[in-house]
XYZ file of C-alpha atoms in Angstrom:
534
model
C 20.938 13.873 12.145
C 17.825 11.689 11.556
C 19.123 10.629 8.176
C 22.299 9.154 9.709
C 20.099 7.490 12.329
C 17.996 5.825 9.569
C 21.171 4.422 8.004
C 22.807 3.321 11.360
C 19.706 1.566 12.635
C 19.406 -0.589 9.590
C 23.092 -1.415 9.557
C 22.821 -2.529 13.202
C 19.775 -4.614 12.469
C 21.832 -6.650 9.866
C 25.129 -7.125 11.741
C 26.609 -8.294 14.993
C 29.015 -5.757 16.467
C 32.582 -6.513 15.859
C 35.696 -4.401 16.384
C 37.008 -5.787 13.109
C 33.901 -4.750 11.167
C 34.319 -2.262 8.345
C 33.139 1.279 9.012
C 31.767 3.776 6.579
C 31.454 7.551 7.062
C 28.313 8.954 5.352
C 27.745 12.566 4.576
C 24.417 14.081 3.309
C 24.559 17.261 1.142
C 21.830 19.244 -0.427
C 22.732 20.104 -4.066
C 20.668 22.385 -6.132
C 22.123 20.859 -9.340
C 20.010 17.782 -8.744
C 16.290 18.292 -9.527
C 13.082 16.660 -8.323
C 13.657 13.377 -6.459
C 17.002 12.620 -8.090
C 19.886 11.568 -5.886
C 23.587 10.754 -6.516
C 25.927 8.754 -4.256
C 29.683 8.554 -4.371
C 31.639 5.934 -2.422
C 35.376 6.340 -2.040
C 37.900 4.968 0.529
C 35.549 4.341 3.339
C 33.495 7.515 2.798
C 30.077 7.989 1.070
C 28.510 11.271 0.056
C 24.812 11.354 -0.640
C 23.575 14.336 -2.605
C 20.144 15.504 -3.611
C 18.149 18.732 -4.232
C 15.788 18.045 -1.390
C 15.655 16.074 1.780
C 13.550 13.222 0.516
C 16.078 12.782 -2.332
C 18.716 12.209 0.363
C 16.504 9.410 1.819
C 16.209 7.842 -1.619
C 19.982 8.072 -2.083
C 20.518 6.455 1.312
C 18.372 3.551 0.116
C 20.513 3.080 -2.856
C 23.688 3.144 -0.686
C 22.412 0.602 1.730
C 21.268 -1.839 -0.932
C 24.590 -1.549 -2.764
C 26.443 -3.140 0.155
C 26.771 -6.919 0.737
C 25.627 -7.615 4.340
C 26.924 -10.326 6.595
C 26.621 -10.995 10.254
C 30.115 -9.597 10.922
C 29.688 -6.542 8.769
C 29.446 -5.487 5.156
C 31.507 -4.881 2.039
C 30.936 -2.052 -0.371
C 32.789 -1.255 -3.605
C 33.864 2.218 -4.509
C 31.835 3.781 -7.234
C 28.869 5.978 -8.222
C 25.258 5.285 -7.495
C 22.120 7.126 -8.641
C 18.401 7.375 -8.145
C 16.563 8.935 -11.058
C 12.820 8.013 -10.905
C 10.921 7.987 -14.143
C 7.442 8.301 -12.638
C 7.113 11.215 -10.380
C 4.131 10.127 -8.173
C 4.947 7.123 -6.059
C 2.593 6.987 -3.033
C 1.163 4.425 -0.710
C -2.349 4.391 0.760
C -2.292 3.052 4.355
C -5.831 1.817 5.142
C -5.910 2.628 8.847
C -9.277 0.994 9.797
C -10.989 -2.195 10.845
C -8.311 -2.882 13.483
C -5.688 -3.911 11.011
C -1.896 -3.506 11.500
C -1.924 0.190 10.474
C -4.807 0.780 12.887
C -3.145 -0.824 15.872
C 0.538 -0.293 15.246
C 2.518 2.054 17.530
C 3.930 5.417 16.227
C 7.429 3.932 16.358
C 6.377 0.959 14.115
C 4.560 3.204 11.591
C 7.525 5.639 11.424
C 9.998 2.849 10.866
C 7.805 1.360 8.085
C 7.455 4.774 6.385
C 11.305 4.985 6.408
C 11.525 1.446 4.925
C 9.277 2.359 2.108
C 10.886 5.791 1.444
C 14.254 4.044 1.199
C 12.868 2.157 -1.739
C 11.510 5.317 -3.375
C 7.991 5.914 -2.051
C 7.556 9.767 -1.888
C 4.174 10.132 -0.315
C 1.539 8.537 1.886
C -2.209 8.731 1.864
C -2.499 8.706 5.560
C -5.691 9.023 7.518
C -5.209 11.200 10.607
C -8.760 11.248 11.969
C -10.160 8.164 13.698
C -12.081 6.112 11.123
C -15.812 6.660 11.226
C -16.533 3.000 10.472
C -14.859 2.037 13.777
C -16.362 4.617 16.074
C -19.349 2.535 17.061
C -17.101 0.253 19.235
C -14.580 2.879 20.242
C -14.203 4.900 23.479
C -12.412 8.126 23.998
C -9.117 6.411 24.785
C -9.206 4.600 21.370
C -9.642 7.841 19.560
C -7.078 9.736 21.543
C -4.453 7.016 20.962
C -5.201 6.853 17.271
C -4.898 10.640 16.738
C -1.884 11.025 18.979
C -0.114 8.488 16.783
C -1.503 10.187 13.658
C 0.230 13.505 14.716
C 3.508 11.915 15.606
C 3.811 9.954 12.391
C 2.729 13.031 10.305
C 5.529 15.064 11.896
C 7.961 12.351 10.827
C 6.704 12.323 7.199
C 7.204 16.086 7.236
C 10.817 15.696 8.511
C 11.514 13.248 5.649
C 10.046 15.756 3.173
C 7.394 13.238 2.015
C 4.119 14.169 0.610
C 0.890 13.826 2.554
C -2.324 12.822 0.781
C -5.640 13.116 2.487
C -9.317 12.519 1.656
C -10.817 15.670 0.075
C -14.449 14.858 0.990
C -17.367 12.731 -0.290
C -21.094 12.048 -0.035
C -20.871 9.296 2.553
C -22.570 10.200 5.893
C -23.047 8.783 9.301
C -26.007 6.477 9.894
C -27.634 9.045 12.214
C -27.569 11.790 9.627
C -30.915 13.438 8.440
C -33.089 11.167 6.288
C -34.112 14.116 4.155
C -30.680 14.238 2.558
C -30.476 10.554 1.660
C -29.495 9.775 -1.986
C -30.915 7.164 -4.326
C -29.120 3.829 -4.325
C -26.672 3.277 -7.174
C -28.298 1.486 -10.058
C -25.225 -0.700 -10.321
C -23.983 -1.180 -6.702
C -20.302 -0.237 -6.261
C -19.529 -1.880 -3.061
C -19.574 -0.461 0.540
C -22.668 0.160 2.676
C -21.378 1.426 6.083
C -23.676 4.388 6.605
C -25.661 6.109 3.874
C -24.958 8.429 0.931
C -26.193 11.940 0.643
C -27.671 13.373 -2.549
C -25.836 16.638 -2.903
C -28.516 18.001 -5.252
C -31.176 18.007 -2.482
C -31.847 21.334 -0.804
C -29.324 21.961 1.964
C -27.576 18.660 1.464
C -24.353 20.116 -0.082
C -24.224 22.695 2.809
C -24.543 19.790 5.193
C -21.650 17.927 3.538
C -19.510 21.079 3.584
C -20.358 21.667 7.266
C -19.165 18.089 8.082
C -16.061 18.695 5.986
C -15.349 21.865 7.987
C -15.631 19.964 11.287
C -12.976 17.425 9.939
C -10.653 20.129 8.711
C -10.891 22.143 11.815
C -10.473 19.228 14.269
C -7.556 19.230 16.690
C -5.848 16.322 14.948
C -5.826 18.316 11.587
C -4.534 21.570 13.018
C -1.458 22.737 11.251
C -1.490 19.825 8.880
C -0.651 20.739 5.269
C -1.388 18.056 2.663
C 0.157 18.226 -0.824
C -2.670 16.315 -2.424
C -6.399 15.658 -1.674
C -8.026 12.599 -3.163
C -11.782 12.274 -4.117
C -13.587 8.915 -4.397
C -16.757 8.140 -6.337
C -17.734 4.762 -5.068
C -16.890 2.237 -2.289
C -18.434 4.140 -0.636
C -20.345 6.913 -2.444
C -22.714 7.612 -5.142
C -26.337 8.762 -5.762
C -28.582 7.317 -8.406
C -31.166 10.118 -8.712
C -31.914 11.679 -12.016
C -30.058 14.920 -11.177
C -26.863 13.158 -10.064
C -26.704 10.342 -12.655
C -24.389 9.227 -14.029
C -22.792 9.849 -10.655
C -19.188 9.482 -11.801
C -19.776 11.841 -14.789
C -22.101 14.416 -13.224
C -23.095 14.548 -9.550
C -19.667 13.418 -8.260
C -17.812 16.117 -10.237
C -20.131 18.892 -9.256
C -19.801 17.873 -5.616
C -15.941 17.479 -5.658
C -15.604 20.963 -7.295
C -17.433 22.472 -4.316
C -15.244 20.494 -1.950
C -12.117 21.625 -3.843
C -13.084 25.248 -3.480
C -13.631 24.835 0.399
C -10.357 22.858 0.700
C -8.341 25.410 -1.232
C -9.436 28.106 1.308
C -7.715 26.084 3.987
C -4.660 24.925 1.969
C -3.845 27.269 -1.035
C -2.156 25.369 -3.759
C -3.189 21.842 -2.652
C -3.649 19.570 -5.625
C -6.630 17.298 -6.448
C -6.674 13.672 -7.477
C -10.058 12.566 -8.754
C -10.532 8.752 -8.554
C -12.464 6.824 -11.223
C -12.756 3.721 -9.157
C -15.208 1.166 -10.686
C -16.423 3.674 -13.283
C -18.904 2.472 -15.918
C -18.832 3.747 -19.516
C -21.463 6.389 -18.793
C -19.339 7.692 -15.871
C -16.385 7.897 -18.248
C -18.365 9.635 -20.895
C -19.536 12.257 -18.496
C -15.978 12.744 -17.081
C -14.447 13.183 -20.531
C -17.062 15.787 -21.483
C -16.304 17.597 -18.155
C -12.511 17.521 -18.798
C -13.154 19.438 -21.989
C -14.573 22.373 -20.126
C -12.893 25.178 -18.187
C -14.829 24.177 -15.088
C -12.558 21.099 -14.769
C -9.329 23.079 -14.217
C -9.325 22.212 -10.572
C -8.535 18.583 -11.421
C -4.765 18.070 -11.182
C -4.723 14.172 -11.773
C -6.887 11.223 -12.261
C -6.678 7.954 -10.394
C -7.568 5.019 -12.715
C -7.734 1.373 -11.780
C -9.959 -1.475 -10.607
C -9.908 -4.621 -8.435
C -8.849 -6.686 -11.470
C -7.669 -5.375 -14.877
C -6.908 -1.777 -15.715
C -10.091 -0.092 -17.266
C -10.275 -0.250 -21.093
C -11.788 3.256 -21.560
C -8.800 5.428 -20.891
C -6.575 3.005 -22.971
C -8.876 3.571 -26.022
C -9.978 7.223 -25.551
C -7.575 10.087 -25.556
C -8.072 12.543 -22.671
C -9.643 15.856 -23.646
C -6.685 17.661 -21.941
C -3.479 16.361 -20.534
C -4.055 15.192 -16.941
C -1.617 12.964 -15.218
C -2.949 9.422 -14.534
C -2.135 7.623 -11.280
C -2.855 3.904 -10.887
C -4.308 2.339 -7.730
C -2.656 -1.084 -7.529
C -4.749 -3.638 -5.563
C -1.941 -5.396 -3.749
C -3.813 -6.643 -0.627
C -7.169 -8.127 -1.392
C -6.914 -9.993 -4.651
C -8.038 -13.674 -4.518
C -7.244 -14.571 -0.902
C -9.586 -13.976 2.039
C -8.928 -12.989 4.733
C -6.075 -10.954 3.301
C -2.957 -11.321 5.380
C -4.365 -14.535 6.858
C -1.897 -16.853 5.075
C 1.419 -14.934 5.428
C 3.149 -13.069 2.692
C 1.365 -12.208 -0.472
C 3.653 -11.977 -3.439
C 2.272 -11.426 -7.029
C 5.186 -9.727 -8.869
C 4.328 -11.011 -12.323
C 0.801 -9.832 -12.063
C 1.849 -6.379 -11.082
C 4.552 -6.115 -13.716
C 2.048 -7.178 -16.415
C -0.482 -4.547 -15.204
C 2.224 -1.953 -15.189
C 3.405 -2.789 -18.703
C -0.066 -2.421 -20.014
C -0.335 1.170 -18.833
C 3.424 2.309 -18.646
C 3.060 4.761 -21.556
C 0.052 6.625 -20.170
C 0.656 6.855 -16.352
C 2.658 9.202 -14.148
C 2.727 7.173 -11.084
C 0.788 5.079 -8.516
C -0.968 5.179 -5.179
C -0.980 1.459 -3.975
C -3.671 0.327 -1.638
C -2.397 -1.524 1.425
C -4.172 -3.311 4.249
C -0.951 -4.179 6.116
C 2.668 -5.372 5.906
C 1.994 -8.821 4.507
C 2.312 -7.505 0.935
C 5.553 -5.606 1.624
C 7.261 -7.351 -1.349
C 4.396 -6.253 -3.690
C 4.943 -2.672 -2.629
C 8.572 -2.809 -3.398
C 8.049 -4.383 -6.853
C 5.535 -1.660 -7.849
C 7.766 1.165 -6.487
C 10.888 0.034 -8.275
C 9.161 -0.674 -11.572
C 7.657 2.827 -11.623
C 10.907 4.387 -10.606
C 12.926 2.435 -13.194
C 10.858 0.714 -15.933
C 13.933 -0.864 -17.367
C 13.866 -3.336 -14.483
C 12.189 -6.804 -14.520
C 10.428 -7.983 -11.273
C 13.182 -10.613 -10.977
C 15.757 -7.730 -10.716
C 13.639 -6.196 -7.863
C 13.320 -9.530 -6.119
C 17.066 -9.983 -6.272
C 17.623 -6.594 -4.663
C 14.996 -7.284 -2.140
C 16.530 -10.636 -1.168
C 20.062 -9.242 -0.785
C 18.775 -6.351 1.406
C 16.115 -7.968 3.555
C 17.355 -11.582 3.653
C 21.179 -11.356 3.585
C 22.981 -14.611 2.981
C 20.280 -16.118 0.906
C 20.813 -17.175 -2.672
C 18.597 -14.693 -4.697
C 17.820 -17.575 -7.220
C 16.159 -19.502 -4.308
C 14.158 -16.467 -3.308
C 13.047 -15.766 -6.842
C 11.846 -19.329 -7.279
C 9.944 -19.196 -3.983
C 8.106 -16.106 -5.173
C 7.281 -17.757 -8.411
C 5.808 -20.691 -6.549
C 3.779 -18.454 -4.297
C 2.236 -16.734 -7.257
C 1.491 -20.004 -8.914
C -0.550 -21.367 -5.949
C -2.032 -18.031 -4.876
C -5.611 -18.924 -5.843
C -6.915 -21.755 -3.744
C -9.408 -24.239 -5.287
C -12.789 -24.840 -3.761
C -11.870 -27.906 -1.641
C -15.518 -28.669 -1.089
C -15.987 -29.521 -4.811
C -16.208 -33.192 -5.812
C -12.773 -34.770 -6.105
C -13.579 -36.284 -9.405
C -14.127 -32.899 -11.102
C -11.217 -32.935 -13.624
C -10.335 -29.162 -13.377
C -10.669 -29.173 -9.600
C -8.394 -32.227 -9.248
C -5.792 -30.637 -11.642
C -5.824 -27.452 -9.572
C -5.374 -29.396 -6.352
C -2.457 -31.456 -7.648
C -0.654 -28.508 -9.240
C -1.196 -26.446 -6.030
C 0.266 -29.270 -3.899
C 3.278 -29.619 -6.147
C 4.001 -25.915 -6.000
C 3.422 -25.724 -2.272
C 5.605 -28.756 -1.555
C 8.468 -27.306 -3.531
C 8.034 -23.825 -1.950
C 8.113 -25.468 1.577
C 11.361 -27.177 0.753
C 12.841 -23.916 -0.543
C 11.742 -22.048 2.576
C 13.472 -24.702 4.707
C 16.661 -24.161 2.734
C 16.431 -20.326 2.902
C 15.891 -20.590 6.651
C 19.394 -21.981 6.979
C 20.898 -19.452 4.610
C 19.592 -16.207 5.943
C 22.020 -14.447 8.319
C 21.212 -14.893 11.970
C 20.281 -11.240 12.939
C 17.600 -11.138 10.140
C 16.164 -14.641 10.559
C 13.544 -13.609 13.099
C 12.448 -10.490 11.298
C 8.791 -10.177 10.409
C 9.343 -10.104 6.670
C 11.006 -13.559 6.692
C 8.528 -14.927 9.216
C 5.638 -13.975 6.793
C 7.362 -15.752 3.919
C 8.155 -18.772 6.009
C 4.609 -19.029 7.506
C 3.164 -18.714 3.908
C 5.200 -21.758 2.794
C 4.031 -23.828 5.701
C 0.428 -22.903 5.516
C 0.101 -23.538 1.773
C 1.660 -27.000 2.032
C -0.627 -27.899 4.917
C -3.764 -26.629 3.140
C -3.014 -28.316 -0.161
C -1.898 -31.611 1.454
C -4.947 -31.828 3.672
C -7.341 -30.200 1.215
C -8.607 -28.293 4.223
C -7.900 -24.984 5.900
C -7.285 -26.489 9.306
C -4.433 -28.701 10.503
C -2.608 -28.463 13.842
C 0.466 -26.992 12.008
C -1.637 -24.485 10.057
C -3.482 -23.359 13.191
C -0.182 -22.787 14.883
C 0.916 -20.629 12.026
C -2.361 -18.703 12.126
C -1.773 -17.791 15.777
C 1.703 -16.501 14.906
C 0.161 -14.337 12.189
C -2.308 -12.846 14.613
C 0.615 -11.605 16.623
C 2.590 -10.310 13.584
C -0.557 -8.591 12.181
C -1.660 -7.216 15.475
C -4.971 -8.902 14.980
C -5.362 -10.346 18.486
C -8.078 -8.517 20.471
C -6.391 -6.159 22.963
C -8.205 -6.100 26.341
C -9.635 -2.622 27.114
C -8.840 -1.277 23.711
C -10.889 -1.775 20.477
C -14.092 -3.573 21.235
C -16.116 -3.913 18.052
C -13.967 -6.059 15.924
C -14.609 -6.505 12.278
C -13.797 -9.500 10.077
C -12.641 -7.140 7.328
C -8.952 -7.335 8.088
C -8.853 -9.793 10.909
C -6.630 -12.847 10.526
C -9.058 -15.627 11.541
C -8.950 -18.132 8.770
C -9.955 -21.009 10.965
C -13.354 -19.423 11.779
C -15.820 -20.579 9.175
C-alpha cells in the first residue's frame, strides 16, 4: 500500500484535481525472474505494472514510471510501452550528515522520510544514517533535544526498512570525548587530517582498545540502536581520527587497520553477516602502501569494500596500483562543501560537469558511491551522480533534462540546462577585497557578472514557465534564490545587498537554520546559513 501512496502523493503534488484528468491504475508485483535491483514497467491502456525481484526494485521502477509521464497542472500524459531500471553499479548510497544543526539534524521525521523516498525513486539504494545523537552537539543539548533526535531516527529507520533500502552505520573509530582519560591519548598526526572536536585514542596503549570497545558496546546497546540491523558498517581513518605514535604509524596502513579489525569482530557478534567498508579518506602514500600490504594477507578478509576519494581529485594511488586482491571500490563524492562557504548559504549548488568528469576518471574501477551531503541544497548533484552510476551511458545533460521534466514541469529543459551550466561557471567567487586593477581578479569578476546576469534572466523566464503547483517547491526556490544572490554579489562585488540579505533570510527558513527557541542551544557555524556575518 505504501508504494501506491508514494506514487499518488507525487502525482497530487504536480497536478490540480480535475474530473477530466487522466487516471492510471498501477500494480506492483514481485517477480523472481528479475535479479538484484532491476525493475521492469509495462504501460498499456491506462494500466501500469511495475515488477521487480525485491521491494526496493519496485520503488526504482515507480520512479521510472513517474518520470516517463509528461506533467501538467491539469494532469499528465503517458505513452504505452516498456520501461526498465537496470543499474550498472550496485552500491548507490547517500551519507546524511545529521549534525551541527543542519537540515538533516533539524528536519521532522515526515520530511526525512519523504526525502528518502525522493532519492530512492532516482535509484539510491542505501543511506548512511546516524541514529544516535551526534556527540559533537551534546555540549549544548538537553534531554529533549536527544529524545527528539532519536525518536525521529527510529521512525525514519523503520521507513527505510519498509522500502527495503540498506542501512549503513559507523563501525567505530578512535575519536573520544573531551573528558576521556588522558592516559589513552594518541600522538597528533604528523600531517594533520582535519577535525579536532575531542581527542584521539592510541589503541596501542594498555587498556585503550578495551576502552574503545567498551564505548562501542554502549553505542550498539543503546535504546535507539535496539533491533537495528545495518547491512554495512563504515570505518574512517581521519577527520576525525588517527594516532602518530611509532606503533600506530602510518595510521592508515597500520594502527587504523588493526583497530578496525577488532571493531569488526565485535560488530559481527551483534550483526552476523554485516559487511565492512574501510575508508581511505585523505590517505598519504605511506598509508596506501601499508593498506596494500595488509590486503595481501589473510588477516584482511574482513574488509568487504574500500571507500576511496578526497575533497578535490580522486587519489592517484589506486589508479596506478593494482589491488592485491579484488575488493569493490566505492567513491565518496564531495557534493556539499566544495569552493563555497557556508555551504548551502547561496541557494542551489549544481556542479554536474565536475561530477561527471570525476566519475569518468574512475568508472572502470568503481562499484558504486556513497555521496556526502550536508543538506538539500545539492539535490541536483545527488541525482546526477546517482543516474550516472546507474547508467553510465548517460551524459549529465540527459540527467538534467529528466530532472527538469520531473521536478519543474512546464519548463523548457534547454533553459534549465543552460542555467545549470552558468551556475557551474560562476561557482567559485573571486576575492572581492583584492585590488580592482589585478588583471586576473578583474577578468574573474567580469566573467562572473556576465554569467550571473544571464542566469538571473533565465531564472526569471523559468519562473513563468514552471507549472503553478510546483512553482513554490523548495527545489525551485533554491535555484531561483541562487540566481538572484549571484547576480547581486557579482554586481556589487560584495556579499551584502538588501536583495541578497532578503534571500539569505529565506534560505534560513528553507534550510532550517534559524535558531529554534527552547531547542538546540549551542549553534555551530559549520552548517549555518549566515553569509552576512563576517
